[in-house]
PDB file of C-alpha atoms in Angstrom:
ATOM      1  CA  UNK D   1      92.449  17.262  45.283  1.00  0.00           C
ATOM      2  CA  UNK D   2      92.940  15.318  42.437  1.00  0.00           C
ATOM      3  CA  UNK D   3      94.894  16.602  39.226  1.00  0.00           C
ATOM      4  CA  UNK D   4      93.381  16.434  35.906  1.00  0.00           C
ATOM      5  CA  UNK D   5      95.267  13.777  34.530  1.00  0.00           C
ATOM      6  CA  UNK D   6      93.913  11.544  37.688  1.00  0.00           C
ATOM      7  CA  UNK D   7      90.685   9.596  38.203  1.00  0.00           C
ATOM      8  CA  UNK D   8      89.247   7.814  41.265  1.00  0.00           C
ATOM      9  CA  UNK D   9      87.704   4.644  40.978  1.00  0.00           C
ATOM     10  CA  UNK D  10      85.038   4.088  43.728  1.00  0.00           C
ATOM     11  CA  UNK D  11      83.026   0.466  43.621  1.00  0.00           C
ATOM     12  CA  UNK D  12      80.131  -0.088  45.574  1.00  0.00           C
ATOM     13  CA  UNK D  13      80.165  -4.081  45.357  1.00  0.00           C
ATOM     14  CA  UNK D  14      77.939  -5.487  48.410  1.00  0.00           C
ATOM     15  CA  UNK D  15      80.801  -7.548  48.833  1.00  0.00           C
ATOM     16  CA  UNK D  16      83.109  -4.525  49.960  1.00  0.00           C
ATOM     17  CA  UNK D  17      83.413  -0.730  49.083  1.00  0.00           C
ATOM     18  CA  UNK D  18      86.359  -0.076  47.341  1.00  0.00           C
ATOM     19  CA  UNK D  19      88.073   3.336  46.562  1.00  0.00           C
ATOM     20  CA  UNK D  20      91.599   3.506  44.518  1.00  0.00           C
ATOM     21  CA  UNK D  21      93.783   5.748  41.727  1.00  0.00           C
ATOM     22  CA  UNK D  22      96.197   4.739  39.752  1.00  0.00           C
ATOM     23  CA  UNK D  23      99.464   5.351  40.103  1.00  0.00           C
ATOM     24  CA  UNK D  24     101.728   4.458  37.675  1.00  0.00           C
ATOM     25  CA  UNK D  25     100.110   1.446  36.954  1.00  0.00           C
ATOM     26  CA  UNK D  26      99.619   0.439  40.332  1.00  0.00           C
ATOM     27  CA  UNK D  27      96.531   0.488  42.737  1.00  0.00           C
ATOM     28  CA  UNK D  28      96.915   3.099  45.491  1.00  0.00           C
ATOM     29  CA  UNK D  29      93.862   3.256  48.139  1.00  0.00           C
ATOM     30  CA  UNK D  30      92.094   6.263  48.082  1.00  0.00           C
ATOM     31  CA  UNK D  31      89.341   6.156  50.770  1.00  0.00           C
ATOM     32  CA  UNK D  32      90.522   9.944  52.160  1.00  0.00           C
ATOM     33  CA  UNK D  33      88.665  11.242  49.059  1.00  0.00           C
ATOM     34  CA  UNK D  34      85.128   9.821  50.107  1.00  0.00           C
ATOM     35  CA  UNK D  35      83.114  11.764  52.689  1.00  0.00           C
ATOM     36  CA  UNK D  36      82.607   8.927  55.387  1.00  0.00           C
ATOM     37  CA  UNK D  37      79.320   9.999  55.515  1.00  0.00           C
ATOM     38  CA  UNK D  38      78.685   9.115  52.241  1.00  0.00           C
ATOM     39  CA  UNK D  39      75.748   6.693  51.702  1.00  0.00           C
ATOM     40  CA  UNK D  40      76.355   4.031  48.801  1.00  0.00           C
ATOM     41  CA  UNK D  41      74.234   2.323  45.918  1.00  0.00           C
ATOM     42  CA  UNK D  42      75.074   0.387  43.388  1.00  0.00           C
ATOM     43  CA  UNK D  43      73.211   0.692  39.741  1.00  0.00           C
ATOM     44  CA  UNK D  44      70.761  -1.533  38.279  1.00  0.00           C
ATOM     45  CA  UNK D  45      70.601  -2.921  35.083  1.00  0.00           C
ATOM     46  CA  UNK D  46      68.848  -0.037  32.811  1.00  0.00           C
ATOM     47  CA  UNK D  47      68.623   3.340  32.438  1.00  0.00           C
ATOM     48  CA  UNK D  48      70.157   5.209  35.922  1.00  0.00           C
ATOM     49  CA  UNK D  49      70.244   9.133  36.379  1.00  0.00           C
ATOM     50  CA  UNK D  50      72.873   9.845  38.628  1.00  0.00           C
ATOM     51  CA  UNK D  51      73.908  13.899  39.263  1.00  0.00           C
ATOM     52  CA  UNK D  52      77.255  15.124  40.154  1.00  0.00           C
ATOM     53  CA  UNK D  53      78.414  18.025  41.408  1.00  0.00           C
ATOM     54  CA  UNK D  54      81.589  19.590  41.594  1.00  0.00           C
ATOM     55  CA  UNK D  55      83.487  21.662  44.368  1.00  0.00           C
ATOM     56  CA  UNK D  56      85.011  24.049  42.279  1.00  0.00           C
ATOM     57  CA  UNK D  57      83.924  25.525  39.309  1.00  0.00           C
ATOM     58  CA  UNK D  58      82.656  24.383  36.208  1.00  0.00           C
ATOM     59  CA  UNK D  59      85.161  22.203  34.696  1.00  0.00           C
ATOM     60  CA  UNK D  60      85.526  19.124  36.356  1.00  0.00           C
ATOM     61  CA  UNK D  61      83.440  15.678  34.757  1.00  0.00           C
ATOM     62  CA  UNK D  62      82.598  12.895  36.229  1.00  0.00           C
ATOM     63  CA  UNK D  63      81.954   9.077  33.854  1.00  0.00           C
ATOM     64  CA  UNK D  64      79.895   6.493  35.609  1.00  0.00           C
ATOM     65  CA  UNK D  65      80.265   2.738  34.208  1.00  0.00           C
ATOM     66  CA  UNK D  66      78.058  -0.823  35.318  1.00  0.00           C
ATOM     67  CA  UNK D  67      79.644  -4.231  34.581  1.00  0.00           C
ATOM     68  CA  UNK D  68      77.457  -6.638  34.496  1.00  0.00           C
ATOM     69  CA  UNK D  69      77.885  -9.916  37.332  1.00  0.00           C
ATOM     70  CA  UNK D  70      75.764 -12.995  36.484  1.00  0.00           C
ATOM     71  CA  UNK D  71      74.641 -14.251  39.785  1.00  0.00           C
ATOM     72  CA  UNK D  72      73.817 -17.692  39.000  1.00  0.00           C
ATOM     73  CA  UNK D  73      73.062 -20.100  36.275  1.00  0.00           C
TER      74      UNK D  73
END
């Protein structure tokens, strides 16, 4: 579980699936939160719709962000 003061980052760059929390300022791994049967995506520039759901209760929230790569010139 994580506590409520802690987030997990998860990026789904083709280039390699990251998962990590901070920890005192410092990048821990954090791939023993993901399901490994979890099937990835990545967004696309516009509007998305994305649902989460949580395990327990009704309390937890969940903030998605997109950065925006320029692939070429």
């Amino acid at each position: 579980e994580l506590g409520e003061d802690e987030t997990l980052f998860v990026n789904t760059k083709p280039q390699g699936i990251e998962a990590y929390r901070m920890v005192n300022g410092k990048k821990v791994m954090a791939f023993e939160y993901l399901n490994p049967a979890s099937e990835y995506f990545c967004l696309e520039p516009g509007d998305n719709s994305i649902t989460f759901t949580a395990a327990y209760g009704d309390t937890a929230a969940a903030a998605v962000s997109y950065d925006h790569r320029y692939v070429g010139v």
